[in-house]
C-alpha cells in the first residue's frame, strides 16, 4: 500500500488535472481508517473537478463528519441541497448523521425515520438509529437494529461497542460485558488483519499469509473478505 501511495504521488504532477491519483490515495487511506488523510485527498479532488463534483462532495461530507468537522460538513451539505438535490438521494441517511453530529437528536431521528425504507438494510443507518434509540432511553428497541447491523458488517468493531452500550442501558450487564470483551478482541484482530493484508498486497504469492487472512476473516464471519483472499 505504501508503494501505491508513492505511485500516486509520482503520477499526480504528470497529470495535474486528473483526480484519479487522489481518488486512489483516498481509497488507500480509507482502508487504513486514516480519515484526516482521506479528507485531504478529497479536498484536492474537489479542486480538480470544480463544476462537476457533486458526488465527490457528497462523499466528502461523510468523511468530514468522521473527523469531527461538523461546521464544514454542514456548509457542504447545504451547498449540495441547493445545487444538486438529485445527488442527495444517493445517501438518504446523511442528513440524519449530520443532525446527530450537531446534537439535534430528535430531528435526526425524524429525518432517519422519513427515509427508513431506504436505509433499513444499511449498516450506517442501522447503527445511527440504534444510537438514537439508546440516547432517547429506548435501549431495548435499539438492540435488534444493532444486531442487524452486526450481521451485515461482522468485522465492524464499533457495532459491538454500541451494542454493548445498548445492553448496559437496558440493564443487561452480563451481555454488555461479554460484548465489550468481544469488541476488544475484534480490534486486536483488525490490527493483525491490517498488518497481514499489507504483507499480502506486497507479496500476493505469499500463501501462508493469505491463508492466515482467510482464517482470521472466517473467525469473525466476514464472508466477502474470505472469498477475496
Coordinates of C-alpha atoms in Angstrom, one line a residue:
X1 CA 0.0 0.0 0.0
X2 CA 2.9 2.4 0.7
X3 CA 4.0 1.6 -2.9
X4 CA 0.6 2.6 -4.2
X5 CA 0.7 5.9 -2.3
X6 CA 4.2 6.6 -3.6
X7 CA 3.0 5.8 -7.1
X8 CA 0.1 8.2 -6.7
X9 CA 2.4 11.0 -5.7
X10 CA 4.5 10.3 -8.8
X11 CA 1.5 10.4 -11.1
X12 CA -0.2 13.5 -9.8
X13 CA 2.4 16.0 -11.2
X14 CA 2.3 14.2 -14.6
X15 CA -1.4 14.6 -14.9
X16 CA -2.2 17.7 -12.8
X17 CA -5.9 17.9 -13.9
X18 CA -6.6 14.2 -13.3
X19 CA -8.3 13.4 -10.0
X20 CA -7.6 9.6 -10.3
X21 CA -4.3 9.6 -8.3
X22 CA -6.0 11.4 -5.5
X23 CA -9.1 9.2 -5.5
X24 CA -6.8 6.1 -5.3
X25 CA -4.9 7.8 -2.5
X26 CA -8.2 8.5 -0.7
X27 CA -9.2 4.8 -1.1
X28 CA -5.9 3.6 0.4
X29 CA -6.3 5.9 3.4
X30 CA -9.9 4.9 3.8
X31 CA -8.8 1.3 4.1
X32 CA -6.4 2.4 6.9
X33 CA -9.2 4.4 8.6
X34 CA -6.9 7.5 8.2
X35 CA -9.8 9.9 7.9
X36 CA -7.8 13.2 8.0
X37 CA -5.7 12.0 5.0
X38 CA -8.9 10.9 3.2
X39 CA -10.3 14.4 3.7
X40 CA -7.1 16.0 2.5
X41 CA -7.2 13.9 -0.7
X42 CA -10.8 14.7 -1.4
X43 CA -10.1 18.4 -1.0
X44 CA -7.7 18.1 -3.9
X45 CA -10.3 16.1 -5.9
X46 CA -12.9 18.8 -5.4
X47 CA -10.5 21.5 -6.7
X48 CA -9.7 19.4 -9.7
X49 CA -13.3 18.6 -10.5
X50 CA -14.8 22.1 -9.9
X51 CA -18.2 22.3 -11.6
X52 CA -18.7 18.6 -11.9
X53 CA -18.1 17.2 -8.4
X54 CA -21.4 16.8 -6.7
X55 CA -20.9 13.1 -5.9
X56 CA -17.4 13.7 -4.7
X57 CA -18.7 16.5 -2.4
X58 CA -21.4 14.1 -1.1
X59 CA -18.7 11.6 -0.1
X60 CA -16.6 14.4 1.4
X61 CA -19.5 15.3 3.8
X62 CA -19.4 11.8 5.3
X63 CA -15.6 12.0 5.8
X64 CA -15.8 15.5 7.3
X65 CA -18.2 14.0 9.9
X66 CA -15.7 11.3 10.7
X67 CA -13.0 13.8 11.5
X68 CA -15.4 15.9 13.6
X69 CA -15.5 18.9 11.2
X70 CA -19.3 19.4 11.6
X71 CA -19.4 23.0 10.6
X72 CA -17.8 22.4 7.2
X73 CA -19.9 19.3 6.7
X74 CA -23.0 21.4 7.2
X75 CA -21.7 24.0 4.7
X76 CA -21.0 21.4 2.1
X77 CA -24.3 19.6 2.7
X78 CA -26.3 22.8 2.3
X79 CA -24.5 23.6 -0.9
X80 CA -25.4 20.2 -2.3
X81 CA -29.0 20.5 -1.2
X82 CA -29.2 23.8 -3.1
X83 CA -27.3 22.8 -6.2
X84 CA -27.6 19.0 -6.6
X85 CA -30.7 17.7 -4.8
X86 CA -30.9 14.7 -7.0
X87 CA -27.5 13.5 -5.8
X88 CA -28.6 13.8 -2.2
X89 CA -30.9 10.9 -2.7
X90 CA -27.9 8.6 -3.0
X91 CA -27.1 8.9 0.7
X92 CA -30.5 9.1 2.4
X93 CA -29.2 8.8 5.9
X94 CA -26.6 11.5 5.6
X95 CA -28.8 14.4 6.8
X96 CA -29.7 12.4 9.9
X97 CA -26.0 11.7 10.6
X98 CA -25.2 15.4 10.2
X99 CA -28.1 16.4 12.6
X100 CA -26.9 13.8 15.1
X101 CA -23.4 15.3 15.0
X102 CA -24.9 18.7 15.6
X103 CA -26.6 17.5 18.7
X104 CA -30.1 17.6 17.2
X105 CA -31.1 14.0 18.2
X106 CA -34.9 14.5 17.7
X107 CA -34.5 16.0 14.3
X108 CA -32.0 13.3 13.4
X109 CA -34.4 10.6 14.3
X110 CA -37.3 12.2 12.4
X111 CA -35.0 12.5 9.3
X112 CA -33.9 8.9 9.5
X113 CA -37.4 7.6 10.0
X114 CA -38.6 9.6 7.0
X115 CA -36.3 7.6 4.8
X116 CA -36.3 4.3 6.7
X117 CA -37.4 2.0 3.8
X118 CA -34.2 3.2 2.0
X119 CA -31.8 2.7 4.9
X120 CA -33.3 -0.3 6.9
X121 CA -30.7 -2.6 5.4
X122 CA -27.8 -0.1 5.5
X123 CA -25.2 -0.6 8.2
X124 CA -24.6 3.1 8.9
X125 CA -28.3 3.8 9.0
X126 CA -28.9 0.9 11.5
X127 CA -26.1 2.0 13.7
X128 CA -27.3 5.6 13.8
X129 CA -30.9 4.6 14.6
X130 CA -29.6 2.3 17.3
X131 CA -27.6 5.1 18.9
X132 CA -30.6 7.5 18.6
X133 CA -32.8 5.0 20.4
X134 CA -30.3 4.5 23.2
X135 CA -30.0 8.2 23.6
X136 CA -33.7 8.6 23.9
X137 CA -33.9 6.0 26.6
X138 CA -35.1 3.2 24.4
X139 CA -32.1 0.8 24.6
X140 CA -34.2 -2.4 24.3
X141 CA -35.6 -1.1 21.0
X142 CA -32.1 -0.3 19.8
X143 CA -30.8 -3.8 20.2
X144 CA -32.5 -5.5 17.2
X145 CA -31.3 -2.7 14.9
X146 CA -27.7 -3.0 16.1
X147 CA -27.8 -6.8 15.9
X148 CA -28.9 -6.5 12.3
X149 CA -26.0 -4.1 11.6
X150 CA -23.7 -6.7 13.2
X151 CA -24.9 -9.4 10.9
X152 CA -24.4 -7.1 7.9
X153 CA -20.9 -6.0 8.9
X154 CA -19.4 -8.6 11.3
X155 CA -16.0 -7.1 11.0
X156 CA -17.0 -3.7 12.3
X157 CA -15.8 -3.5 15.9
X158 CA -17.7 -0.2 16.6
X159 CA -21.0 -2.1 16.3
X160 CA -20.1 -4.3 19.2
X161 CA -19.3 -1.2 21.3
X162 CA -22.7 0.4 20.5
X163 CA -24.5 -2.9 21.1
X164 CA -22.7 -3.2 24.4
X165 CA -23.9 0.2 25.4
X166 CA -27.5 -0.6 24.5
X167 CA -27.4 -3.8 26.6
X168 CA -25.9 -1.9 29.5
X169 CA -28.6 0.8 29.3
X170 CA -31.2 -1.9 29.1
X171 CA -29.9 -3.5 32.3
X172 CA -28.2 -6.5 30.7
X173 CA -24.8 -6.1 32.4
X174 CA -23.5 -9.6 31.7
X175 CA -24.2 -9.3 28.0
X176 CA -22.7 -5.8 27.9
X177 CA -19.5 -7.1 29.5
X178 CA -19.3 -10.0 27.0
X179 CA -19.8 -7.7 24.1
X180 CA -17.1 -5.3 25.3
X181 CA -14.7 -8.2 25.6
X182 CA -15.6 -9.2 22.0
X183 CA -15.1 -5.6 20.9
X184 CA -11.5 -5.6 22.3
X185 CA -10.7 -9.0 20.7
X186 CA -12.1 -7.8 17.3
X187 CA -10.0 -4.6 17.5
X188 CA -6.9 -6.7 18.1
X189 CA -7.8 -9.0 15.1
X190 CA -8.4 -5.9 12.9
X191 CA -4.9 -4.7 13.7
X192 CA -3.5 -8.1 12.8
X193 CA -5.6 -8.2 9.6
X194 CA -4.2 -4.8 8.6
X195 CA -0.6 -5.9 9.1
X196 CA -1.2 -9.2 7.2
X197 CA -3.0 -7.5 4.4
X198 CA -0.1 -5.1 3.8
X199 CA 2.2 -8.1 3.6
X200 CA -0.1 -9.9 1.2
X201 CA -0.5 -6.8 -1.0
X202 CA 3.2 -6.5 -1.2
X203 CA 3.7 -10.3 -1.9
X204 CA 0.5 -11.7 -3.5
X205 CA 2.1 -15.2 -3.8
X206 CA 2.7 -15.5 -0.1
X207 CA 0.3 -18.4 0.5
X208 CA 0.8 -18.8 4.3
X209 CA -0.1 -15.1 4.9
X210 CA -3.2 -15.4 2.6
X211 CA -4.3 -18.5 4.5
X212 CA -3.9 -16.7 7.8
X213 CA -6.0 -13.8 6.5
X214 CA -8.7 -16.3 5.4
X215 CA -8.7 -18.0 8.9
X216 CA -8.9 -14.6 10.7
X217 CA -11.7 -13.4 8.5
X218 CA -13.6 -16.7 8.9
X219 CA -13.3 -16.3 12.7
X220 CA -15.2 -13.0 12.6
X221 CA -17.7 -14.1 9.9
X222 CA -16.5 -11.8 7.2
X223 CA -17.6 -13.9 4.2
X224 CA -16.8 -11.3 1.5
X225 CA -13.2 -10.9 2.7
X226 CA -12.8 -14.7 3.0
X227 CA -13.8 -15.1 -0.7
X228 CA -11.5 -12.2 -1.7
X229 CA -8.4 -13.6 0.0

